[in-house]
Structure formats: C-alpha cells, structure tokens
Coordinates of C-alpha atoms in Angstrom, one line a residue:
Chain O
M1 CA 0.0 0.0 0.0
E2 CA 1.3 3.4 -0.9
R3 CA 2.1 5.4 2.2
A4 CA 0.2 8.6 2.5
G5 CA 2.5 11.4 3.3
V6 CA 3.8 14.8 2.3
A7 CA 6.2 14.4 -0.5
A8 CA 8.9 17.0 -0.8
P9 CA 7.9 19.3 -3.7
T10 CA 10.2 18.8 -6.7
V11 CA 11.9 22.0 -7.5
P12 CA 12.4 22.6 -11.2
S13 CA 16.1 22.3 -12.1
F14 CA 16.3 25.9 -13.5
L15 CA 15.0 27.2 -10.2
R16 CA 17.7 25.2 -8.4
L17 CA 20.3 26.6 -10.7
R18 CA 19.0 30.1 -10.2
R19 CA 19.1 29.7 -6.5
A20 CA 22.6 28.3 -6.6
W21 CA 23.6 31.2 -8.8
E22 CA 22.1 33.8 -6.4
T23 CA 23.1 32.3 -3.1
G24 CA 25.9 29.8 -3.8
V25 CA 29.1 30.8 -2.1
V26 CA 32.4 30.9 -3.9
S27 CA 35.1 29.1 -2.0
E28 CA 38.7 30.3 -2.2
T29 CA 39.6 27.4 -4.4
V30 CA 36.8 28.1 -6.9
F31 CA 37.7 31.8 -6.9
G32 CA 41.3 31.0 -7.6
R33 CA 40.3 28.8 -10.5
L34 CA 38.0 31.3 -11.9
L35 CA 40.6 34.0 -11.7
G36 CA 43.3 31.7 -13.2
G37 CA 40.9 30.7 -16.0
F38 CA 40.2 34.4 -16.7
V39 CA 43.9 35.2 -16.9
L40 CA 44.6 32.2 -19.0
L41 CA 41.8 33.1 -21.4
V42 CA 43.3 36.6 -21.9
V43 CA 46.8 35.1 -22.4
V44 CA 45.6 32.6 -25.0
A45 CA 43.4 35.2 -26.8
S46 CA 46.4 37.5 -26.9
A47 CA 48.7 34.7 -28.2
L48 CA 46.2 33.9 -31.0
R49 CA 46.0 37.6 -31.8
L50 CA 42.2 37.5 -31.3
G51 CA 40.8 41.0 -31.4
H52 CA 43.4 42.3 -34.0
G53 CA 41.0 42.2 -36.9
P54 CA 39.4 45.6 -37.9
A55 CA 35.9 44.7 -36.8
A56 CA 37.2 43.4 -33.4
Q57 CA 39.4 46.5 -32.9
T58 CA 36.4 48.8 -33.7
F59 CA 34.3 46.8 -31.2
L60 CA 36.9 46.8 -28.5
L61 CA 37.7 50.5 -28.8
V62 CA 34.1 51.6 -28.8
F63 CA 33.4 49.3 -25.9
T64 CA 36.3 50.3 -23.7
S65 CA 35.9 54.0 -24.5
I66 CA 32.2 54.0 -23.4
V67 CA 33.2 52.3 -20.2
I68 CA 36.2 54.5 -19.5
E69 CA 34.1 57.6 -20.1
A70 CA 31.1 56.4 -18.0
L71 CA 32.7 54.8 -15.0
P72 CA 34.0 57.9 -13.2
F73 CA 30.5 59.4 -13.5
I74 CA 29.0 56.2 -12.1
L75 CA 31.3 56.6 -9.2
V76 CA 30.2 60.3 -8.7
G77 CA 26.6 59.1 -8.8
A78 CA 27.5 56.3 -6.3
L79 CA 29.2 58.9 -4.0
A80 CA 26.1 61.1 -4.1
S81 CA 23.8 58.1 -3.6
A82 CA 25.9 56.9 -0.6
A83 CA 25.9 60.4 0.9
I84 CA 22.1 60.5 0.6
A85 CA 21.8 57.1 2.2
V86 CA 24.0 57.8 5.1
F87 CA 24.2 61.5 5.8
L88 CA 21.0 63.0 4.7
P89 CA 18.7 63.4 7.7
E90 CA 15.3 61.6 7.5
R91 CA 13.5 64.9 8.1
A92 CA 15.0 66.6 5.1
L93 CA 13.3 64.2 2.7
D94 CA 10.2 64.1 4.8
S95 CA 9.6 67.8 4.3
L96 CA 10.2 67.3 0.6
A97 CA 7.8 64.3 0.4
R98 CA 5.1 66.4 2.1
L99 CA 5.0 68.8 -0.9
P100 CA 2.1 68.3 -3.3
L101 CA 3.1 66.1 -6.2
A102 CA 2.3 69.0 -8.7
L103 CA 5.3 70.8 -7.0
Q104 CA 7.5 67.9 -6.3
I105 CA 7.8 66.6 -9.8
P106 CA 8.7 69.8 -11.6
G107 CA 10.9 70.8 -8.6
A108 CA 12.8 67.6 -8.8
A109 CA 13.1 67.9 -12.6
L110 CA 14.5 71.4 -12.3
S111 CA 17.0 70.4 -9.6
G112 CA 18.7 68.4 -12.3
V113 CA 20.4 71.6 -13.3
A114 CA 22.5 71.4 -10.2
F115 CA 23.7 67.9 -10.9
P116 CA 26.2 68.1 -13.7
V117 CA 26.7 64.4 -14.6
C118 CA 25.5 62.4 -17.5
E119 CA 22.7 59.8 -17.5
C120 CA 24.8 57.0 -15.9
G121 CA 25.4 59.0 -12.7
S122 CA 21.8 60.1 -12.2
V123 CA 20.3 56.6 -12.1
P124 CA 21.9 55.5 -8.7
V125 CA 21.1 58.9 -7.2
A126 CA 17.4 58.7 -8.3
R127 CA 17.2 55.1 -7.0
R128 CA 18.5 56.1 -3.6
L129 CA 16.2 59.2 -3.4
I130 CA 13.2 57.0 -4.1
A131 CA 14.4 54.4 -1.6
R132 CA 14.7 57.1 1.0
G133 CA 11.2 58.3 0.5
V134 CA 11.2 60.8 -2.3
H135 CA 8.1 60.2 -4.4
P136 CA 8.8 57.8 -7.3
G137 CA 7.5 60.3 -9.8
A138 CA 9.8 63.0 -8.5
G139 CA 12.8 60.6 -8.5
I140 CA 12.1 59.6 -12.1
A141 CA 11.7 63.3 -13.2
F142 CA 15.1 64.1 -11.6
M143 CA 16.8 61.1 -13.2
L144 CA 15.5 61.9 -16.7
S145 CA 16.0 65.7 -16.5
S146 CA 19.5 66.0 -15.0
P147 CA 21.4 64.6 -18.1
V148 CA 19.6 67.1 -20.3
L149 CA 19.3 70.2 -18.2
N150 CA 22.8 70.2 -16.7
P151 CA 24.8 73.2 -17.8
I152 CA 27.7 71.2 -19.4
V153 CA 25.2 69.5 -21.7
L154 CA 23.5 72.7 -22.7
A155 CA 26.8 74.4 -23.3
S156 CA 28.0 71.6 -25.6
T157 CA 24.7 71.7 -27.5
W158 CA 25.2 75.4 -28.0
V159 CA 28.8 74.9 -29.3
A160 CA 27.8 72.0 -31.5
Y161 CA 25.2 74.1 -33.3
G162 CA 27.5 76.9 -33.8
G163 CA 26.1 79.2 -31.2
H164 CA 24.1 82.3 -32.2
A165 CA 20.4 81.9 -33.0
R166 CA 20.6 78.3 -34.2
G167 CA 22.5 77.2 -31.1
A168 CA 20.1 79.1 -28.8
E169 CA 17.1 77.5 -30.5
M170 CA 18.4 74.0 -30.1
V171 CA 19.4 74.7 -26.5
A172 CA 16.0 76.1 -25.7
G173 CA 14.3 73.2 -27.5
R174 CA 16.4 70.6 -25.8
A175 CA 15.9 72.0 -22.3
S176 CA 12.2 72.6 -22.6
L177 CA 11.3 69.4 -24.3
G178 CA 13.6 67.4 -22.0
L179 CA 12.0 69.1 -18.9
V180 CA 8.4 68.3 -20.2
A181 CA 9.3 64.7 -21.1
A182 CA 10.9 64.2 -17.6
C183 CA 7.9 65.6 -15.8
A184 CA 5.4 63.7 -18.0
A185 CA 7.3 60.4 -17.4
G186 CA 7.5 61.1 -13.7
L187 CA 3.8 61.9 -13.5
A188 CA 2.6 59.0 -15.7
I189 CA 4.9 56.3 -14.3
G190 CA 5.4 57.4 -10.7
R191 CA 2.1 59.0 -9.7
R192 CA 0.4 55.8 -8.5
T193 CA 3.4 53.7 -7.9
R194 CA 5.0 52.8 -4.6
A195 CA 8.8 52.7 -4.3
S196 CA 8.6 49.0 -3.6
D197 CA 6.6 48.4 -6.8
L198 CA 9.1 50.4 -8.9
L199 CA 12.5 49.4 -7.5
R200 CA 14.1 46.0 -7.8
A201 CA 15.5 44.6 -4.6
R202 CA 19.2 44.3 -4.7
P203 CA 21.3 41.5 -3.3
G204 CA 23.3 42.6 -0.3
E205 CA 21.1 45.6 0.5
R206 CA 20.1 44.1 3.8
A207 CA 23.8 44.0 4.9
E208 CA 24.2 47.6 3.9
A209 CA 21.2 48.6 6.0
H210 CA 22.6 46.6 8.9
D211 CA 25.9 48.5 8.7
H212 CA 23.9 51.7 8.7
E213 CA 21.8 50.6 11.7
Q214 CA 25.0 49.8 13.6
G215 CA 25.7 53.5 13.6
D216 CA 29.1 53.3 11.9
R217 CA 28.7 55.9 9.3
A218 CA 32.1 55.5 7.7
T219 CA 31.6 51.8 7.2
A220 CA 28.0 52.3 5.9
F221 CA 29.1 55.1 3.5
S222 CA 32.0 53.0 2.1
T223 CA 29.7 49.9 1.7
H224 CA 27.0 51.9 0.0
L225 CA 29.5 53.6 -2.3
V226 CA 31.3 50.5 -3.5
S227 CA 28.2 48.3 -3.8
D228 CA 26.4 51.0 -5.9
F229 CA 29.5 51.5 -8.0
L230 CA 30.1 47.8 -8.7
F231 CA 26.4 47.1 -9.2
M232 CA 25.9 49.9 -11.8
G233 CA 29.3 49.3 -13.3
K234 CA 28.7 45.8 -14.4
F235 CA 25.5 46.9 -16.3
I236 CA 27.4 49.7 -17.9
V237 CA 29.9 47.1 -19.2
L238 CA 27.1 45.0 -20.6
G239 CA 25.3 48.0 -22.2
A240 CA 28.6 49.3 -23.6
G241 CA 29.2 45.9 -25.1
L242 CA 25.8 45.8 -26.8
S243 CA 26.2 49.3 -28.2
A244 CA 29.7 48.6 -29.5
L245 CA 28.5 45.4 -31.1
V246 CA 25.8 47.3 -33.0
Q247 CA 28.2 50.1 -33.9
A248 CA 30.7 47.6 -35.3
S249 CA 28.2 45.6 -37.3
V250 CA 25.6 48.1 -38.6
P251 CA 26.7 51.1 -40.6
E252 CA 25.4 54.4 -39.2
S253 CA 24.1 55.3 -42.7
A254 CA 21.8 52.2 -42.6
L255 CA 20.1 53.5 -39.5
S256 CA 19.9 57.1 -40.5
T257 CA 18.4 56.3 -43.9
L258 CA 15.3 54.9 -42.2
G259 CA 13.9 58.4 -41.9
G260 CA 11.7 60.1 -44.5
A261 CA 8.6 61.9 -43.4
P262 CA 8.7 64.2 -40.4
V263 CA 7.5 61.7 -37.8
M264 CA 9.5 58.9 -39.4
S265 CA 12.7 60.9 -39.4
S266 CA 12.3 61.7 -35.7
L267 CA 11.7 58.1 -34.9
A268 CA 14.7 57.1 -37.0
L269 CA 17.0 59.4 -35.2
M270 CA 15.6 58.2 -31.8
L271 CA 16.5 54.7 -32.9
V272 CA 20.0 55.9 -33.8
A273 CA 20.3 57.6 -30.4
F274 CA 19.1 54.4 -28.7
V275 CA 21.7 52.3 -30.4
L276 CA 24.7 54.7 -30.2
S277 CA 24.4 55.1 -26.4
L278 CA 26.3 58.4 -26.5
C279 CA 27.0 60.5 -23.4
S280 CA 24.7 63.5 -23.3
E281 CA 27.7 65.8 -23.1
A282 CA 28.8 64.7 -26.6
D283 CA 25.7 63.7 -28.5
A284 CA 24.9 67.2 -29.8
F285 CA 28.0 67.0 -32.1
I286 CA 26.6 63.8 -33.6
A287 CA 23.0 65.2 -33.8
A288 CA 24.3 68.2 -35.8
S289 CA 25.9 65.8 -38.3
F290 CA 22.5 64.5 -39.5
T291 CA 22.2 67.4 -41.9
S292 CA 19.8 65.5 -44.1
F293 CA 17.3 65.4 -41.2
S294 CA 15.2 68.3 -40.0
S295 CA 16.1 70.2 -36.9
G296 CA 13.0 68.6 -35.2
A297 CA 14.4 65.1 -35.8
Q298 CA 17.8 66.2 -34.5
L299 CA 16.0 67.5 -31.4
A300 CA 14.3 64.1 -31.0
F301 CA 17.8 62.6 -31.0
L302 CA 19.0 65.0 -28.4
V303 CA 16.1 64.6 -26.0
F304 CA 15.5 60.9 -26.4
G305 CA 19.2 59.7 -26.1
P306 CA 19.6 60.7 -22.5
I307 CA 16.3 59.2 -21.6
A308 CA 16.7 55.7 -23.1
D309 CA 19.6 53.9 -24.9
L310 CA 21.1 50.5 -24.9
K311 CA 23.4 51.0 -22.0
L312 CA 20.7 52.7 -20.0
S313 CA 18.1 50.0 -20.8
V314 CA 20.4 47.4 -19.1
L315 CA 20.9 49.8 -16.2
Y316 CA 17.1 50.4 -15.9
G317 CA 16.5 46.7 -16.1
A318 CA 18.8 46.2 -13.1
T319 CA 17.4 49.1 -11.1
F320 CA 13.7 49.1 -11.8
R321 CA 11.0 46.5 -12.5
R322 CA 10.7 45.1 -16.0
W323 CA 7.7 47.2 -17.0
F324 CA 9.6 50.5 -16.3
L325 CA 11.3 50.7 -19.7
L326 CA 8.2 49.9 -21.7
R327 CA 6.1 52.5 -19.8
L328 CA 8.9 55.0 -20.2
L329 CA 9.0 54.5 -23.9
A330 CA 5.2 54.6 -24.2
V331 CA 5.1 58.0 -22.5
T332 CA 8.2 59.7 -23.9
V333 CA 8.3 58.6 -27.5
P334 CA 4.9 60.0 -28.6
L335 CA 5.6 63.1 -26.5
I336 CA 9.0 63.8 -28.0
V337 CA 7.6 63.2 -31.6
I338 CA 4.8 65.8 -30.9
G339 CA 7.3 68.1 -29.3
T340 CA 9.6 68.0 -32.3
L341 CA 6.7 68.8 -34.7
I342 CA 5.8 71.8 -32.5
F343 CA 9.5 72.8 -32.5
E344 CA 9.6 72.7 -36.3
A345 CA 6.5 74.7 -36.6
V346 CA 7.7 77.5 -34.4
T347 CA 11.3 77.8 -35.5
Chain I
M1 CA 36.7 28.5 3.0
S2 CA 34.6 31.2 1.4
V3 CA 36.0 34.5 0.0
D4 CA 35.1 37.7 1.8
A5 CA 33.1 39.7 -0.7
R6 CA 34.6 42.9 0.6
I7 CA 38.1 41.9 -0.4
A8 CA 37.0 40.9 -3.9
R9 CA 35.1 44.2 -4.3
G10 CA 38.0 46.2 -3.0
G11 CA 40.3 44.3 -5.4
V12 CA 38.2 45.3 -8.4
L13 CA 38.1 48.9 -7.3
V14 CA 41.9 49.0 -6.8
L15 CA 42.4 47.4 -10.3
W16 CA 40.3 50.1 -11.9
A17 CA 42.1 52.8 -10.0
I18 CA 45.4 51.4 -11.2
F19 CA 44.1 51.1 -14.8
F20 CA 43.1 54.8 -14.8
G21 CA 46.4 55.7 -13.3
V22 CA 48.3 53.9 -16.1
L23 CA 46.1 55.5 -18.7
W24 CA 46.9 58.9 -17.2
E25 CA 50.7 58.2 -16.8
T26 CA 51.2 56.7 -20.2
G27 CA 48.9 58.9 -22.2
A28 CA 47.2 55.8 -23.6
S29 CA 43.9 57.5 -22.8
A30 CA 44.3 59.3 -26.1
R31 CA 43.2 56.1 -27.8
Y32 CA 39.8 56.2 -26.1
L33 CA 38.9 59.8 -25.3
G34 CA 39.1 63.1 -27.1
S35 CA 41.2 66.0 -26.0
R36 CA 38.2 67.7 -24.4
T37 CA 37.4 64.8 -22.2
Q38 CA 41.0 63.8 -21.2
W39 CA 40.3 65.3 -17.8
I40 CA 38.1 62.3 -17.0
V41 CA 41.2 60.2 -16.7
P42 CA 43.0 62.1 -13.8
F43 CA 39.6 62.7 -12.3
G44 CA 38.7 59.0 -12.5
T45 CA 42.2 58.1 -11.1
V46 CA 41.7 60.3 -8.1
V47 CA 38.1 59.5 -7.4
L48 CA 38.6 55.7 -7.8
A49 CA 41.7 55.8 -5.6
L50 CA 39.8 57.8 -2.9
A51 CA 36.9 55.4 -3.1
A52 CA 39.3 52.5 -2.7
L53 CA 40.9 54.2 0.4
V54 CA 37.4 54.9 1.9
Y55 CA 36.4 51.3 1.3
A56 CA 39.7 50.1 2.9
Y57 CA 39.1 52.4 5.9
G58 CA 35.5 51.0 6.2
Y59 CA 36.8 47.5 6.0
L60 CA 39.4 48.0 8.7
R61 CA 36.8 49.6 11.0
A62 CA 34.1 47.0 10.5
R63 CA 33.3 45.1 13.7
R64 CA 32.1 42.0 12.1
G65 CA 33.0 39.6 9.2
G66 CA 31.9 40.5 5.7
P67 CA 29.5 38.7 3.5
A68 CA 30.7 35.7 1.6
L69 CA 31.2 36.2 -2.2
T70 CA 28.3 34.6 -4.1
L71 CA 28.5 33.2 -7.6
R72 CA 26.2 36.0 -8.8
E73 CA 28.4 38.8 -7.3
A74 CA 31.6 37.1 -8.5
S75 CA 30.2 37.1 -12.1
G76 CA 29.5 40.8 -11.8
L77 CA 33.0 41.5 -10.6
F78 CA 34.5 39.4 -13.4
A79 CA 32.3 41.4 -15.9
L80 CA 34.0 44.6 -14.6
L81 CA 37.4 43.1 -15.5
V82 CA 36.4 42.5 -19.1
P83 CA 37.2 46.0 -20.3
L84 CA 40.6 45.8 -18.6
A85 CA 41.2 42.4 -20.4
A86 CA 40.1 44.1 -23.7
V87 CA 42.7 46.8 -23.3
L88 CA 45.4 44.2 -22.5
L89 CA 44.3 42.1 -25.5
V90 CA 44.8 44.9 -28.1
P91 CA 46.8 47.7 -26.4
H92 CA 47.4 49.5 -29.7
A93 CA 43.9 49.2 -31.2
A94 CA 42.9 52.0 -33.5
L95 CA 40.0 52.8 -35.7
G96 CA 40.7 52.5 -39.5
S97 CA 39.0 52.0 -42.8
F98 CA 36.6 49.4 -41.4
A99 CA 35.3 51.9 -38.8
A100 CA 35.3 54.6 -41.4
S101 CA 32.9 52.5 -43.5
R102 CA 30.6 52.0 -40.4
K103 CA 30.7 55.6 -39.0
G104 CA 29.2 58.7 -40.5
N105 CA 30.9 61.1 -42.9
G106 CA 32.3 63.6 -40.5
L107 CA 30.0 66.3 -41.7
H108 CA 28.8 67.1 -38.2
F109 CA 31.9 69.0 -37.3
L110 CA 31.2 71.3 -40.2
S111 CA 28.3 72.8 -38.2
A112 CA 30.4 73.2 -35.1
G113 CA 32.1 76.3 -36.5
Q114 CA 35.7 75.4 -36.0
S115 CA 37.9 78.5 -35.9
A116 CA 40.4 79.1 -38.8
P117 CA 43.9 77.7 -38.5
S118 CA 46.6 80.2 -37.3
K119 CA 48.3 80.0 -40.8
P120 CA 46.9 78.5 -44.0
S121 CA 49.6 75.9 -44.3
D122 CA 48.4 74.4 -41.0
A123 CA 45.1 73.5 -42.6
S124 CA 43.8 70.2 -41.3
F125 CA 41.5 67.6 -42.8
L126 CA 38.5 69.4 -41.3
D127 CA 39.6 72.9 -42.4
I128 CA 39.9 71.7 -46.0
R129 CA 36.5 70.0 -45.9
M130 CA 34.9 73.1 -44.3
A131 CA 36.5 75.3 -47.0
E132 CA 34.9 73.2 -49.7
G133 CA 31.4 74.5 -48.8
D134 CA 32.0 77.6 -46.8
T135 CA 33.6 80.4 -48.9
A136 CA 33.7 82.8 -45.9
F137 CA 35.7 80.3 -43.9
A138 CA 37.9 79.5 -46.9
A139 CA 38.7 83.1 -47.3
Q140 CA 39.4 83.6 -43.6
A141 CA 41.6 80.5 -43.4
G142 CA 43.4 81.3 -46.6
I143 CA 42.5 77.9 -48.1
K144 CA 42.4 78.1 -51.9
P145 CA 43.8 76.3 -54.9
G146 CA 47.6 76.3 -54.9
L147 CA 47.9 76.3 -51.1
R148 CA 50.7 73.8 -50.0
V149 CA 49.4 71.5 -47.2
H150 CA 50.9 68.7 -45.2
L151 CA 48.6 65.9 -44.0
L152 CA 49.1 62.6 -42.1
G153 CA 46.3 60.1 -42.4
F154 CA 45.3 56.6 -43.2
V155 CA 43.9 55.4 -46.6
S156 CA 40.2 55.1 -45.9
G157 CA 39.2 53.2 -49.1
S158 CA 36.2 55.6 -49.6
S159 CA 34.7 55.6 -53.1
D160 CA 33.2 59.0 -52.6
V161 CA 36.2 60.8 -54.1
P162 CA 37.0 62.4 -57.5
R163 CA 38.3 59.9 -60.1
G164 CA 42.0 59.1 -59.9
T165 CA 42.3 60.0 -56.2
V166 CA 42.6 58.1 -53.0
E167 CA 41.2 59.4 -49.7
I168 CA 43.3 59.8 -46.6
A169 CA 41.4 60.4 -43.4
R170 CA 41.6 61.0 -39.7
F171 CA 39.0 60.4 -37.1
Y172 CA 37.7 63.4 -35.2
I173 CA 36.5 62.9 -31.6
A174 CA 34.2 65.1 -29.5
C175 CA 34.1 63.0 -26.3
C176 CA 35.1 59.4 -26.9
V177 CA 35.7 56.8 -29.7
A178 CA 31.9 56.1 -29.7
D179 CA 31.4 59.5 -31.3
A180 CA 34.4 59.4 -33.6
Q181 CA 33.7 60.4 -37.2
P182 CA 36.1 60.1 -40.2
V183 CA 37.0 63.2 -42.1
G184 CA 38.9 62.6 -45.4
V185 CA 40.6 64.5 -48.1
P186 CA 41.2 63.1 -51.6
V187 CA 44.8 62.9 -52.7
D188 CA 46.0 62.6 -56.3
A189 CA 48.8 60.2 -55.7
G190 CA 49.2 58.7 -59.1
R191 CA 49.0 55.2 -57.7
T192 CA 46.9 53.2 -55.3
F193 CA 47.7 52.2 -51.7
A194 CA 46.3 49.5 -49.5
K195 CA 43.6 50.4 -47.0
D196 CA 44.8 51.6 -43.6
T197 CA 48.2 52.5 -44.9
W198 CA 49.3 55.6 -43.0
L199 CA 50.6 58.3 -45.5
D200 CA 52.5 61.5 -45.0
V201 CA 51.4 63.7 -47.8
T202 CA 52.7 67.1 -48.9
G203 CA 51.2 68.8 -51.9
S204 CA 49.1 71.6 -53.3
L205 CA 45.4 72.0 -53.2
E206 CA 43.4 71.8 -56.5
R207 CA 39.7 72.3 -57.0
R208 CA 38.0 69.4 -58.7
G209 CA 34.3 70.0 -58.9
R210 CA 33.0 70.7 -55.3
R211 CA 36.0 69.0 -53.7
F212 CA 39.5 70.1 -52.8
V213 CA 42.1 67.6 -53.9
V214 CA 45.7 67.5 -52.7
K215 CA 48.0 67.1 -55.7
G216 CA 50.6 64.9 -54.1
E217 CA 54.2 66.1 -54.4
R218 CA 55.8 64.0 -51.7
I219 CA 53.9 60.9 -50.5
V220 CA 55.6 58.5 -48.1
A221 CA 54.3 55.7 -45.9
A222 CA 54.4 56.7 -42.3
K223 CA 53.9 55.1 -38.9
E224 CA 50.6 55.6 -37.1
P225 CA 50.9 58.6 -34.8
S226 CA 50.7 58.1 -31.0
Q227 CA 47.6 60.2 -31.0
P228 CA 45.6 58.8 -34.0
Y229 CA 42.6 61.0 -33.5
L230 CA 42.1 64.7 -33.9
S231 CA 39.8 67.1 -32.1
F232 CA 38.3 70.3 -33.5
R233 CA 39.3 73.8 -32.5
T234 CA 36.7 76.0 -30.8

C-alpha cells in the first residue's frame, strides 16, 4: 500500500540553478580557479591575436571608451547616492515628500540643473532618493532631466550648433522638451506607484542597511559607495558591449536612412540615439551631423538619447521593475515626436 | 573556505584605480577619449583611488566579518574586469578603414564652427572639408587652390572621391571613440595604396568639382601617430 504522506515538492532544475547562482558561495579554491581561468583566457586570446581584426578592434575600442568615459560618472553618482543614504537626515526628505506632487515633480526635474553628470550618474542617485522616501514620480523626473538640463550638456549643445540663434534654438528646445518629457514620465509612471513596486530589490542591500543601523557611518558610507558603483558598473559594461556590437556591425548610414517623413525621421534618429548610447555631453555633435534630417528630428535625437539607450536599458532593467522601460518608452516617444513637430512649426 | 566579498570588491576597485592611473601616466587614454574629455582620466584616477581608500578604511573599522562572495556577485566582478582584459588584448587598437565605413561622414563638425587655423599651411582635414562648402571660412583660413598643405592620415578606401584619387582620413572625436567620425581629403597620388596605410602627404590643393584635392608632391608611408585622433578647434 502506498504510504500517504507529504512528498517534498520537486523544484524545477532551472530554479535550483538560479538559487545556486544567487546564493551559492564561492570558495577560495573556486575563486582562484575562476581568476586563473580568466587570466589564461586573456593570455591565450592574446597569443592567438584575437581582437586584432578591424571589426574586433572597432568593437573593443568603442566598448572600452564608453566604459572609461562612463565609470567615473557612475562613481560620482554612487558617491552622491551613498551620501544621501548615510548623511541626509530623514526629516530633510520628509519635508520634501510632504509637498504636493504637482510641485515635487517639476521641482525635482528642475533640480537636475544642479547635478552636472551624464545619465549614468543620475540613475543611482534617483534610486537612492526613491528608496529614501522621495516620491517615485519626483525621482524619475530628476533622473531623466539631469542629463539634459545640466549646464555642461546645454553648453556643448550650443557649441555643436555653432552658437548664435541656431545654437540658442536648439538649447531652448532641448531644455524645454527634456523638462516636459521628464515631468510627464514622472507623473505618468510614478504617480500611483509605490517605491517597492518600482525598485528591484538588490542582493546585499540588507547587509548595507545593517551596517547603517549599527551606527558606523564610515563603514556604511563605504559599503553603499562601493556596492552601488560595482552594481551599476557591471551593467554599464554590458550596455557598452551591446552598443559597441551594433556600432561595429551596422553602418550608421543604414540606421539614419530609415527616416523620411517628419514623424518617421524623428523616430529614425531616436532609434539611432538608442543604439549609439552616447554621453549626453557629446551627443549634440553627432546630432548636428545629421544634416539631411530636419532640426526637429535632430532635437528628438538630443532629447531621447539621455532618456533611453542600450546601456541605460540594461541599467534600468537592473534598477527598476521590468515594466519600467516599456512604460517610459510609451510615455516619452509620442511626447517627443509631438514636441519636435511643434518645435519645427515655431522655428 | 569562502571568499570575503569585501576583499573581492576592493580588489576590483583597486584594479580600476590602477588602470586609470596607467592611462593617465602613459597617455594611452588618447586612444579612447578626445582631448576635451581627457580630464576624465586624472579625475577618475583620483576618485577611484579615494573610493578604494574609503572602502579600505571602512573594511578595517568594520566590527564583524563581511558577507561571503556569491556566484552572482563574482560574475558581476569578473564582468567589470572584461574592459581591462580588452585593453590588454589589443593595447594599440585604432580605428581604421573598417570603422570609417561604419561611421558617418564627419560632416557634423562642419556645423560646429571650427575657428580658422593660425596659418593657411596648418590647414587640417576638417579645415579643408569646411572650406569646400564655406567660402567665408575658406577666405578667412586662406584655403584656396595652390595652397601647400601637409597631411598625415590613413587610406580610408572611400569611393566617394573624384576619379583618380585616394582618400586619406583621420577620425575626429568630441568625447570618446563612440562618437568618432572620419574626415577625409582626396589625394591625387598617381597610384593606389592598401587600405589603412598611413601616409604622410605634402602637396598643393586643387579644386575638382566641389572637392579640394591634394595634388601629391611627396607621399611617403608613415607610422601611425601616437595620437591617432584629432579634435576640432573651438
């Protein structure tokens, strides 16, 4: 007779693998082997002259240059994020959180002017602000506006368009459409969202909180700083790799010839901005090169690039829930297209 | 025995600080960043080194043992080592004709309003291209048929040149290699050269249709310069 009892539920093998991946501890022996294997791989690849072909060199150069340019800004973002986590008094954010949302969101978006880093640095800061109680809508608005509204970006836009009236037009268009897009995204995505519904939990966050609770601020600050930096850094590496892969395999002309009609040309340049993953401090020089496109389409490139691109998508995926990027695109793409049509009509 | 995650994290941070320091010390950062963004390298060196010191200080002050390194975190740390491995793999990587065929046509710098060179004979690739379509700039820079110029660039293999000429080009960078754009000038060399050959060209400018062409008087193969990219003057 079969014995009645509670059989242990069978855990699917992929779940077991995933659990092992997330919680499995690396022993010193395994770590040594992994490190040795990594070094051996580099030595063998170097001996075989892998990476010396023209396509591989293009890929490696674009990849490493994006990482080299972005990492210090990630670190600055991590510094600000750690300072917010450890040194900002609870009551400072409480008073901000009590403001009506109609003031919080544009206020947060405008405060991006005072944070002169590119889009990579603003993500960890926004995440920390939301985790500390700033309304998700305000955090999103800050994150999206700071790479567009910061003075270095606006100055480089002015220079790229040769200054004078044309430069001023593009700067005004970029700043105003960027501000509107950031506020709209903050309002549409964050209005009815709780922080816990928006942010992805991060491994090791409990240990950081524990350090903080122990009252040792130096330890807590250094732990927050390094874990934010390393967490964001690996996703920048992945995003830079994707962008470099596309840049090395697809000619820019193939992407930019997608545009034709006004709306299509804006969408085409937004696609180019998404793929290239340029820093917002440099993208104006590229935007100005698309001379066969209207100024509205160029503005779409300038406003959309700092909001979403390949490297940011990977970063967003690691920071926010999966639906975030889709909703962000659903809100900002139509708004930017409409904004560029208005821009063309008035300039 | 498990690995203390804090030591592994600190190790990666130190490696990156050293890498930035080496880029700064050797000037190798010129292969990755434009002249306007070179400040990122000393800035990154200092900030990364400070972060490593702060982390080491926090580690020494910690009253309890750190978390064990998980497979997941180890993979993330190894991912951060990939760019360092890429640089070790091809330390002298440079963009060439392949990248020129994938990138744009360099026309974006035409709208940036580069200032004229201090003397006409210093005219660069970009000055010559700007002078093709901007008569005011050409007059200000003194770029006109008959001007003797000296250019160092690689053979781009572009077919968008007047018949009987080969194009030599240089990449111009605003921030980093991701935004590099080739700017080329046709050279009447009287012969062909393999793609990516670096040429040192001295000759006089001629007008052929809408393009300026350098009528080569002295053309010699050259080594790739230590700074393969150019930046525009503002």
